[in-house]
CSV table of C-alpha atoms in Angstrom, one decimal:
chain,number,residue,atom,x,y,z
A,1,UNK,CA,5.8,-92.1,51.8
A,2,UNK,CA,5.9,-90.4,48.4
A,3,UNK,CA,8.7,-91.1,45.9
A,4,UNK,CA,10.9,-88.3,44.6
A,5,UNK,CA,8.8,-87.8,41.5
A,6,UNK,CA,5.6,-87.6,43.4
A,7,UNK,CA,7.1,-85.1,45.8
A,8,UNK,CA,8.1,-82.9,43.0
A,9,UNK,CA,4.6,-83.0,41.6
A,10,UNK,CA,3.2,-82.0,45.1
A,11,UNK,CA,5.8,-79.2,45.4
A,12,UNK,CA,4.9,-77.8,42.0
A,13,UNK,CA,1.2,-78.0,42.8
A,14,UNK,CA,1.7,-76.3,46.1
A,15,UNK,CA,3.7,-73.5,44.5
A,16,UNK,CA,1.0,-73.0,41.8
A,17,UNK,CA,-1.9,-72.9,44.3
A,18,UNK,CA,-0.1,-70.4,46.5
A,19,UNK,CA,0.9,-68.1,43.6
A,20,UNK,CA,-2.7,-68.2,42.1
A,21,UNK,CA,-4.3,-67.6,45.5
A,22,UNK,CA,-2.1,-64.7,46.2
A,23,UNK,CA,-2.8,-63.4,42.7
A,24,UNK,CA,-6.5,-63.4,43.4
A,25,UNK,CA,-6.0,-61.6,46.7
A,26,UNK,CA,-3.9,-58.9,45.0
A,27,UNK,CA,-6.7,-58.5,42.5
A,28,UNK,CA,-9.2,-58.0,45.3
A,29,UNK,CA,-6.9,-55.4,46.9
A,30,UNK,CA,-6.9,-53.4,43.7
A,31,UNK,CA,-10.7,-53.2,43.9
A,32,UNK,CA,-10.8,-51.8,47.5
A,33,UNK,CA,-7.5,-49.9,47.4
A,34,UNK,CA,-7.6,-47.4,50.4
A,35,UNK,CA,-5.4,-45.0,48.5
A,36,UNK,CA,-7.5,-44.8,45.4
A,37,UNK,CA,-10.9,-46.5,45.1
A,38,UNK,CA,-12.2,-46.3,48.7
A,39,UNK,CA,-11.6,-42.6,49.0
A,40,UNK,CA,-13.4,-42.1,45.7
A,41,UNK,CA,-16.3,-44.2,46.9
A,42,UNK,CA,-16.6,-42.4,50.3
A,43,UNK,CA,-16.4,-39.0,48.6
A,44,UNK,CA,-19.1,-40.1,46.1
A,45,UNK,CA,-21.4,-41.1,49.0
A,46,UNK,CA,-21.0,-37.8,50.8
A,47,UNK,CA,-19.1,-39.3,53.8
A,48,UNK,CA,-17.3,-36.9,56.1
A,49,UNK,CA,-13.9,-35.9,54.8
A,50,UNK,CA,-12.1,-36.8,58.1
A,51,UNK,CA,-13.0,-40.4,57.5
A,52,UNK,CA,-10.8,-40.5,54.4
A,53,UNK,CA,-7.7,-39.9,56.6
A,54,UNK,CA,-8.4,-43.1,58.5
A,55,UNK,CA,-8.4,-45.4,55.4
A,56,UNK,CA,-4.7,-46.0,54.9
A,57,UNK,CA,-3.7,-46.3,58.6
A,58,UNK,CA,-6.5,-48.8,59.3
A,59,UNK,CA,-5.7,-50.9,56.2
A,60,UNK,CA,-1.9,-51.0,56.9
A,61,UNK,CA,-1.6,-51.0,60.6
A,62,UNK,CA,-4.9,-52.9,61.2
A,63,UNK,CA,-3.4,-56.0,59.6
A,64,UNK,CA,-0.1,-55.8,61.5
A,65,UNK,CA,-0.9,-54.8,65.1
A,66,UNK,CA,-3.0,-57.8,66.1
A,67,UNK,CA,-0.6,-60.4,64.7
A,68,UNK,CA,1.0,-61.1,68.1
A,69,UNK,CA,-2.4,-62.1,69.4
A,70,UNK,CA,-3.2,-64.1,66.2
A,71,UNK,CA,0.0,-66.1,66.5
A,72,UNK,CA,-0.8,-67.0,70.1
A,73,UNK,CA,-3.8,-68.9,68.8
A,74,UNK,CA,-2.1,-70.2,65.6
A,75,UNK,CA,0.4,-72.1,67.8
A,76,UNK,CA,-2.4,-74.5,68.7
A,77,UNK,CA,-3.5,-75.2,65.1
A,78,UNK,CA,-1.9,-78.2,63.4
A,79,UNK,CA,-3.0,-77.4,59.8
A,80,UNK,CA,-2.5,-73.7,59.3
A,81,UNK,CA,-3.8,-73.3,55.8
A,82,UNK,CA,-7.3,-73.2,57.3
A,83,UNK,CA,-6.3,-70.0,59.2
A,84,UNK,CA,-5.5,-68.5,55.8
A,85,UNK,CA,-8.8,-69.8,54.3
A,86,UNK,CA,-10.7,-68.3,57.3
A,87,UNK,CA,-9.1,-64.9,56.8
A,88,UNK,CA,-10.0,-64.9,53.1
A,89,UNK,CA,-13.7,-65.8,53.8
A,90,UNK,CA,-13.9,-63.1,56.5
A,91,UNK,CA,-12.5,-60.6,54.0
A,92,UNK,CA,-15.1,-61.6,51.4
A,93,UNK,CA,-17.9,-60.9,53.9
A,94,UNK,CA,-16.4,-57.5,54.7
A,95,UNK,CA,-16.4,-56.7,51.0
A,96,UNK,CA,-20.1,-57.6,50.9
A,97,UNK,CA,-20.8,-55.2,53.8
A,98,UNK,CA,-18.9,-52.4,52.0
A,99,UNK,CA,-20.9,-53.0,48.8
A,100,UNK,CA,-24.2,-53.1,50.7
A,101,UNK,CA,-23.4,-50.0,52.7
A,102,UNK,CA,-22.6,-48.1,49.6
A,103,UNK,CA,-25.8,-49.3,47.9
A,104,UNK,CA,-28.2,-48.8,50.8
A,105,UNK,CA,-26.7,-45.9,52.8
A,106,UNK,CA,-25.1,-42.5,52.3
A,107,UNK,CA,-23.3,-39.8,54.1
A,108,UNK,CA,-21.8,-40.4,57.5
A,109,UNK,CA,-23.7,-43.7,58.1
A,110,UNK,CA,-22.3,-45.2,55.0
A,111,UNK,CA,-18.8,-43.9,55.8
A,112,UNK,CA,-18.8,-45.4,59.3
A,113,UNK,CA,-20.1,-48.8,58.2
A,114,UNK,CA,-17.4,-48.9,55.5
A,115,UNK,CA,-14.7,-47.9,58.1
A,116,UNK,CA,-16.0,-50.7,60.5
A,117,UNK,CA,-15.9,-53.3,57.7
A,118,UNK,CA,-12.4,-52.2,56.8
A,119,UNK,CA,-11.2,-52.7,60.4
A,120,UNK,CA,-12.5,-56.3,60.4
A,121,UNK,CA,-11.1,-56.8,56.9
A,122,UNK,CA,-7.6,-55.6,58.0
A,123,UNK,CA,-7.6,-57.9,61.0
A,124,UNK,CA,-8.6,-60.8,58.8
A,125,UNK,CA,-5.7,-59.9,56.5
A,126,UNK,CA,-3.5,-60.4,59.6
A,127,UNK,CA,-4.6,-64.0,59.7
A,128,UNK,CA,-3.5,-64.4,56.1
A,129,UNK,CA,-0.2,-62.7,56.8
A,130,UNK,CA,0.9,-64.9,59.7
A,131,UNK,CA,-0.5,-68.2,58.2
A,132,UNK,CA,0.9,-67.7,54.7
A,133,UNK,CA,4.5,-67.4,55.7
A,134,UNK,CA,4.2,-70.4,57.9
A,135,UNK,CA,2.6,-72.5,55.1
A,136,UNK,CA,5.1,-71.2,52.6
A,137,UNK,CA,8.0,-72.3,54.8
A,138,UNK,CA,6.4,-75.8,55.4
A,139,UNK,CA,5.4,-76.5,51.8
A,140,UNK,CA,8.0,-74.9,49.5
A,141,UNK,CA,11.7,-75.7,49.4
A,142,UNK,CA,14.0,-72.9,50.8
A,143,UNK,CA,15.5,-72.2,47.3
A,144,UNK,CA,12.1,-71.6,45.7
A,145,UNK,CA,10.3,-69.4,48.3
A,146,UNK,CA,11.4,-66.1,46.8
A,147,UNK,CA,10.0,-66.9,43.4
A,148,UNK,CA,6.5,-67.6,44.9
A,149,UNK,CA,6.4,-64.0,46.1
A,150,UNK,CA,8.0,-62.8,42.9
A,151,UNK,CA,5.5,-64.4,40.5
A,152,UNK,CA,2.4,-63.6,42.5
A,153,UNK,CA,3.5,-59.9,42.6
A,154,UNK,CA,4.3,-60.0,38.9
A,155,UNK,CA,0.9,-61.4,38.1
A,156,UNK,CA,-0.7,-58.6,40.1
A,157,UNK,CA,1.1,-56.2,37.9
A,158,UNK,CA,-1.2,-57.1,35.0
A,159,UNK,CA,-4.1,-56.0,37.2
A,160,UNK,CA,-2.6,-52.7,38.0
A,161,UNK,CA,-1.8,-52.1,34.3
A,162,UNK,CA,-5.4,-52.8,33.5
A,163,UNK,CA,-6.6,-50.3,36.1
A,164,UNK,CA,-4.1,-47.7,34.7
A,165,UNK,CA,-5.5,-48.3,31.2
A,166,UNK,CA,-9.1,-47.8,32.5
A,167,UNK,CA,-8.0,-44.6,34.3
A,168,UNK,CA,-6.3,-43.2,31.2
A,169,UNK,CA,-8.9,-44.0,28.6
A,170,UNK,CA,-12.3,-44.7,30.3
A,171,UNK,CA,-12.2,-42.7,33.5
A,172,UNK,CA,-14.5,-39.9,32.3
A,173,UNK,CA,-17.2,-42.4,31.2
A,174,UNK,CA,-17.7,-44.0,34.7
A,175,UNK,CA,-16.3,-41.7,37.3
A,176,UNK,CA,-19.8,-40.5,38.4
A,177,UNK,CA,-21.3,-44.0,38.1
A,178,UNK,CA,-21.3,-45.1,41.7
A,179,UNK,CA,-23.5,-48.1,41.1
A,180,UNK,CA,-21.0,-49.5,38.6
A,181,UNK,CA,-18.4,-49.7,41.3
A,182,UNK,CA,-20.8,-50.9,44.0
A,183,UNK,CA,-21.9,-54.0,42.0
A,184,UNK,CA,-18.2,-54.5,41.1
A,185,UNK,CA,-17.4,-54.7,44.8
A,186,UNK,CA,-20.2,-57.2,45.5
A,187,UNK,CA,-19.2,-59.4,42.6
A,188,UNK,CA,-15.6,-59.2,43.8
A,189,UNK,CA,-16.4,-61.2,46.9
A,190,UNK,CA,-16.0,-64.2,44.6
A,191,UNK,CA,-12.3,-63.4,44.4
A,192,UNK,CA,-11.7,-64.1,48.0
A,193,UNK,CA,-14.0,-67.2,48.0
A,194,UNK,CA,-12.2,-68.7,45.0
A,195,UNK,CA,-8.8,-67.8,46.6
A,196,UNK,CA,-9.8,-69.6,49.8
A,197,UNK,CA,-11.0,-72.6,47.8
A,198,UNK,CA,-7.8,-73.0,45.9
A,199,UNK,CA,-5.6,-72.5,49.0
A,200,UNK,CA,-7.6,-75.2,50.8
A,201,UNK,CA,-6.1,-77.8,48.4
A,202,UNK,CA,-2.5,-77.0,49.5
A,203,UNK,CA,-0.9,-80.2,50.9
A,204,UNK,CA,0.5,-79.1,54.2
A,205,UNK,CA,2.3,-81.2,56.8
A,206,UNK,CA,1.1,-81.0,60.3
A,207,UNK,CA,2.6,-78.4,62.6
A,208,UNK,CA,3.9,-78.9,66.1
A,209,UNK,CA,1.3,-77.7,68.6
A,210,UNK,CA,2.6,-75.6,71.4
A,211,UNK,CA,1.0,-74.1,74.5
A,212,UNK,CA,2.4,-70.6,74.7
A,213,UNK,CA,0.6,-69.7,77.9
A,214,UNK,CA,-3.0,-69.4,79.0
A,215,UNK,CA,-3.0,-65.8,80.2
A,216,UNK,CA,-3.5,-63.0,77.8
A,217,UNK,CA,-0.3,-61.3,79.1
A,218,UNK,CA,1.7,-64.3,78.0
A,219,UNK,CA,1.1,-63.2,74.5
A,220,UNK,CA,3.6,-60.4,74.9
A,221,UNK,CA,6.3,-62.7,76.1
A,222,UNK,CA,7.2,-63.3,72.5
A,223,UNK,CA,8.6,-59.7,72.4
A,224,UNK,CA,11.6,-61.0,74.3
A,225,UNK,CA,12.9,-62.3,70.9
A,226,UNK,CA,13.9,-58.7,70.3
A,227,UNK,CA,16.2,-58.9,73.3
A,228,UNK,CA,17.5,-62.5,73.0
A,229,UNK,CA,17.8,-62.9,69.2
A,230,UNK,CA,20.3,-60.4,67.8
A,231,UNK,CA,19.9,-61.3,64.1
A,232,UNK,CA,16.1,-60.9,64.4
A,233,UNK,CA,16.5,-57.6,66.2
A,234,UNK,CA,18.8,-56.2,63.5
A,235,UNK,CA,16.3,-57.4,60.8
A,236,UNK,CA,13.4,-55.6,62.5
A,237,UNK,CA,15.5,-52.4,62.8
A,238,UNK,CA,16.4,-52.6,59.1
A,239,UNK,CA,12.8,-53.3,58.1
A,240,UNK,CA,11.7,-50.2,60.2
A,241,UNK,CA,14.1,-48.0,58.2
A,242,UNK,CA,12.8,-49.5,54.9
A,243,UNK,CA,9.3,-48.3,55.7
A,244,UNK,CA,10.5,-44.9,54.4
A,245,UNK,CA,10.8,-46.4,50.9
A,246,UNK,CA,7.1,-47.0,50.8
A,247,UNK,CA,6.1,-43.8,52.7
A,248,UNK,CA,8.0,-41.6,50.2
A,249,UNK,CA,6.0,-42.9,47.2
A,250,UNK,CA,2.9,-40.7,47.5
A,251,UNK,CA,5.1,-37.6,47.5
A,252,UNK,CA,6.4,-38.4,44.0
A,253,UNK,CA,2.8,-38.3,42.9
A,254,UNK,CA,2.1,-35.0,44.7
A,255,UNK,CA,5.2,-33.4,43.2
A,256,UNK,CA,4.2,-34.3,39.7
A,257,UNK,CA,0.6,-33.3,40.4
A,258,UNK,CA,1.6,-29.8,41.6
A,259,UNK,CA,3.5,-29.2,38.4
A,260,UNK,CA,1.0,-30.6,35.9
A,261,UNK,CA,-2.5,-29.5,34.9
A,262,UNK,CA,-3.9,-32.9,33.9
A,263,UNK,CA,-4.5,-34.8,37.2
A,264,UNK,CA,-6.2,-37.8,35.6
A,265,UNK,CA,-3.4,-38.3,33.2
A,266,UNK,CA,-0.8,-38.1,36.0
A,267,UNK,CA,-2.8,-40.6,38.1
A,268,UNK,CA,-2.9,-43.0,35.2
A,269,UNK,CA,0.8,-42.7,34.4
A,270,UNK,CA,1.8,-43.4,38.0
A,271,UNK,CA,-0.6,-46.4,38.3
A,272,UNK,CA,0.9,-47.7,35.0
A,273,UNK,CA,4.4,-47.2,36.2
A,274,UNK,CA,3.6,-49.2,39.4
A,275,UNK,CA,2.1,-52.0,37.5
A,276,UNK,CA,4.9,-52.3,35.0
A,277,UNK,CA,7.5,-52.3,37.8
A,278,UNK,CA,5.7,-55.1,39.6
A,279,UNK,CA,5.2,-57.1,36.4
A,280,UNK,CA,8.8,-56.8,35.1
A,281,UNK,CA,10.9,-56.8,38.3
A,282,UNK,CA,9.2,-59.2,40.7
A,283,UNK,CA,10.3,-62.4,39.0
A,284,UNK,CA,13.9,-61.2,39.0
A,285,UNK,CA,13.7,-60.2,42.7
A,286,UNK,CA,12.2,-63.5,43.5
A,287,UNK,CA,14.9,-65.5,41.9
A,288,UNK,CA,17.6,-63.2,43.3
A,289,UNK,CA,16.1,-63.7,46.8
A,290,UNK,CA,16.4,-67.5,46.4
A,291,UNK,CA,20.1,-66.9,45.9
A,292,UNK,CA,20.5,-64.2,48.6
A,293,UNK,CA,17.6,-62.4,50.2
A,294,UNK,CA,20.1,-60.3,52.2
A,295,UNK,CA,21.8,-59.0,49.0
A,296,UNK,CA,18.3,-58.2,47.5
A,297,UNK,CA,17.5,-56.0,50.5
A,298,UNK,CA,20.9,-54.2,50.2
A,299,UNK,CA,20.6,-53.5,46.5
A,300,UNK,CA,16.9,-52.6,46.4
A,301,UNK,CA,17.0,-50.3,49.5
A,302,UNK,CA,20.1,-48.5,48.1
A,303,UNK,CA,18.3,-48.1,44.8
A,304,UNK,CA,15.3,-46.6,46.6
A,305,UNK,CA,17.5,-44.1,48.6
A,306,UNK,CA,19.4,-43.2,45.4
A,307,UNK,CA,16.1,-42.5,43.5
A,308,UNK,CA,15.0,-40.2,46.3
A,309,UNK,CA,18.2,-38.2,46.1
A,310,UNK,CA,17.9,-37.9,42.3
A,311,UNK,CA,14.3,-36.6,42.7
A,312,UNK,CA,15.4,-34.0,45.2
A,313,UNK,CA,18.1,-32.6,42.9
A,314,UNK,CA,15.8,-32.8,39.9
A,315,UNK,CA,13.2,-30.6,41.6
A,316,UNK,CA,15.9,-28.2,42.8
A,317,UNK,CA,17.7,-27.9,39.5
A,318,UNK,CA,14.7,-27.5,37.2
A,319,UNK,CA,12.4,-24.5,37.3
A,320,UNK,CA,8.6,-25.0,37.1
A,321,UNK,CA,8.7,-23.8,33.5
A,322,UNK,CA,11.4,-26.4,32.6
A,323,UNK,CA,10.1,-29.2,34.8
A,324,UNK,CA,9.2,-32.3,32.8
A,325,UNK,CA,6.6,-34.5,34.6
A,326,UNK,CA,7.7,-37.7,32.9
A,327,UNK,CA,11.1,-37.5,34.7
A,328,UNK,CA,9.2,-38.0,38.0
A,329,UNK,CA,7.2,-40.8,36.5
A,330,UNK,CA,10.4,-42.6,35.5
A,331,UNK,CA,11.9,-42.1,39.0
A,332,UNK,CA,8.6,-43.4,40.5
A,333,UNK,CA,9.0,-46.5,38.2
A,334,UNK,CA,12.5,-47.0,39.5
A,335,UNK,CA,11.3,-46.5,43.1
A,336,UNK,CA,8.5,-49.1,42.5
A,337,UNK,CA,11.1,-51.6,41.2
A,338,UNK,CA,13.2,-51.0,44.4
A,339,UNK,CA,10.1,-51.3,46.6
A,340,UNK,CA,9.3,-54.7,45.1
A,341,UNK,CA,12.8,-55.8,45.8
A,342,UNK,CA,12.7,-54.6,49.4
A,343,UNK,CA,9.3,-56.3,50.0
A,344,UNK,CA,10.3,-59.6,48.4
A,345,UNK,CA,13.7,-59.7,49.9
A,346,UNK,CA,12.7,-59.0,53.5
A,347,UNK,CA,9.7,-61.4,53.3
A,348,UNK,CA,12.0,-64.2,52.0
A,349,UNK,CA,14.7,-63.5,54.6
A,350,UNK,CA,12.1,-63.7,57.4
A,351,UNK,CA,10.6,-66.9,56.2
A,352,UNK,CA,14.1,-68.5,55.9
A,353,UNK,CA,15.2,-67.1,59.3
A,354,UNK,CA,13.3,-69.6,61.4
A,355,UNK,CA,11.5,-73.0,61.2
A,356,UNK,CA,8.2,-74.2,62.6
A,357,UNK,CA,6.7,-72.2,65.4
A,358,UNK,CA,9.8,-70.1,65.6
A,359,UNK,CA,9.0,-68.7,62.2
A,360,UNK,CA,5.5,-67.9,63.3
A,361,UNK,CA,6.9,-66.0,66.3
A,362,UNK,CA,9.3,-64.1,64.0
A,363,UNK,CA,6.5,-63.1,61.7
A,364,UNK,CA,4.0,-62.0,64.4
A,365,UNK,CA,6.5,-60.1,66.5
A,366,UNK,CA,8.0,-58.4,63.5
A,367,UNK,CA,4.7,-57.3,62.0
A,368,UNK,CA,3.3,-56.1,65.3
A,369,UNK,CA,6.3,-53.9,66.0
A,370,UNK,CA,6.2,-52.6,62.4
A,371,UNK,CA,2.6,-51.7,62.8
A,372,UNK,CA,3.4,-49.4,65.7
A,373,UNK,CA,6.5,-48.0,63.9
A,374,UNK,CA,4.4,-47.3,60.8
A,375,UNK,CA,2.0,-45.2,62.8
A,376,UNK,CA,4.9,-43.3,64.3
A,377,UNK,CA,6.7,-42.8,61.1
A,378,UNK,CA,3.6,-41.5,59.4
A,379,UNK,CA,4.0,-38.4,61.7
A,380,UNK,CA,7.2,-37.6,59.7
A,381,UNK,CA,4.8,-36.2,57.1
A,382,UNK,CA,4.1,-33.3,59.4
A,383,UNK,CA,7.4,-31.9,58.2
A,384,UNK,CA,5.6,-30.8,55.1
A,385,UNK,CA,4.5,-27.8,57.1
A,386,UNK,CA,8.2,-26.6,57.4
A,387,UNK,CA,10.0,-28.2,54.4
A,388,UNK,CA,9.3,-28.9,50.7
A,389,UNK,CA,8.0,-32.2,49.4
A,390,UNK,CA,11.3,-32.9,47.7
A,391,UNK,CA,13.2,-32.3,50.9
A,392,UNK,CA,10.8,-34.7,52.7
A,393,UNK,CA,11.6,-37.3,50.1
A,394,UNK,CA,15.3,-36.7,50.8
A,395,UNK,CA,14.7,-37.2,54.5
A,396,UNK,CA,13.0,-40.5,53.8
A,397,UNK,CA,15.9,-41.5,51.5
A,398,UNK,CA,18.5,-40.8,54.2
A,399,UNK,CA,16.6,-43.0,56.7
A,400,UNK,CA,16.3,-45.8,54.1
A,401,UNK,CA,20.1,-45.5,53.5
A,402,UNK,CA,20.6,-46.1,57.2
A,403,UNK,CA,18.7,-49.4,56.7
A,404,UNK,CA,21.2,-50.4,54.1
A,405,UNK,CA,24.1,-50.3,56.6
A,406,UNK,CA,22.0,-52.4,59.1
A,407,UNK,CA,21.3,-55.1,56.5
A,408,UNK,CA,24.9,-55.3,55.5
A,409,UNK,CA,25.6,-56.6,59.0
A,410,UNK,CA,23.1,-59.4,58.8
A,411,UNK,CA,24.3,-62.9,58.1
A,412,UNK,CA,23.4,-64.9,55.0
A,413,UNK,CA,20.8,-67.6,55.7
């Protein structure tokens, strides 16, 4: 048995290892961002344009949909940090494949190999997602879990700001240099390897091992939680509404891009706004979540909805001649702050909602359902054929506001 002083040292070490590991993972995500860097790479290699439309759905839903199956096997693992380590190592191999495909192939063949690697990468990220919340709940005290997410997100803000600076000042010098990015990807495999190494030193107590059924169909028995657990069901409903806060973000960029002639400058400003929002707001949301993750979700989701309403009236009230792009950038900065709060608040609430294998069930069921809903909600973008971009942002804001009223009914935990 450890005395209290030794326990505090172990807790501090566990917190540092998880924050630093997550920081490295966030750094890697910047390098293979499906919204920015991967589309640029595919386009540079001459891959078919229709493949670009698969990048974001594969990256987002690919890591969420398999989590129910992943959890079915995690129940039988006593030390679950190794699941996280395995996920990181698989991701590093996928990044090697992406780099090699870009270096050795071109056209459709390069595109399809990169898509295949991204599918495996996303599934491996699902291993990290399920295991990380379980390990966080087992190794970090309840009143400190929010700040782990907060500080790791804040640290990743530095990376995003660095990318923004490169975009604003050095983009023209290397935008056509594909080999520069390819070798950068290959070298970046070390990011996931180092993250796995650091995470392997987390001191984790043994988990209870459960047999959740031998048949594959038994995996879906966990979905009964949506029927039997009313608090969890309300949380999933609220989280579904909150997806609109993230889905609305690209339309801020498109609105500004339509009304500005300097596309590279606009891209750099939005990346900079995102990085600053993460850097400055995440520690606050993390500390606030340790006090009340439910209140964080209420405040941040309302802020997100309010920002969308302001954007709508800004576009409607100002003509194109009077329109000032930096107004949209500022609103995007506020939206990014709100999104960080929603993300950290709902993650902390979910980790605190259950203990042991119950927590694993909550995470896997929630993420699997959200994966399907994300695909469905993406179809809302088809409204752009009949309404303006600003009006679509307003629709997203109204849906987010509905989530506020759902969260208000949730109990404090």
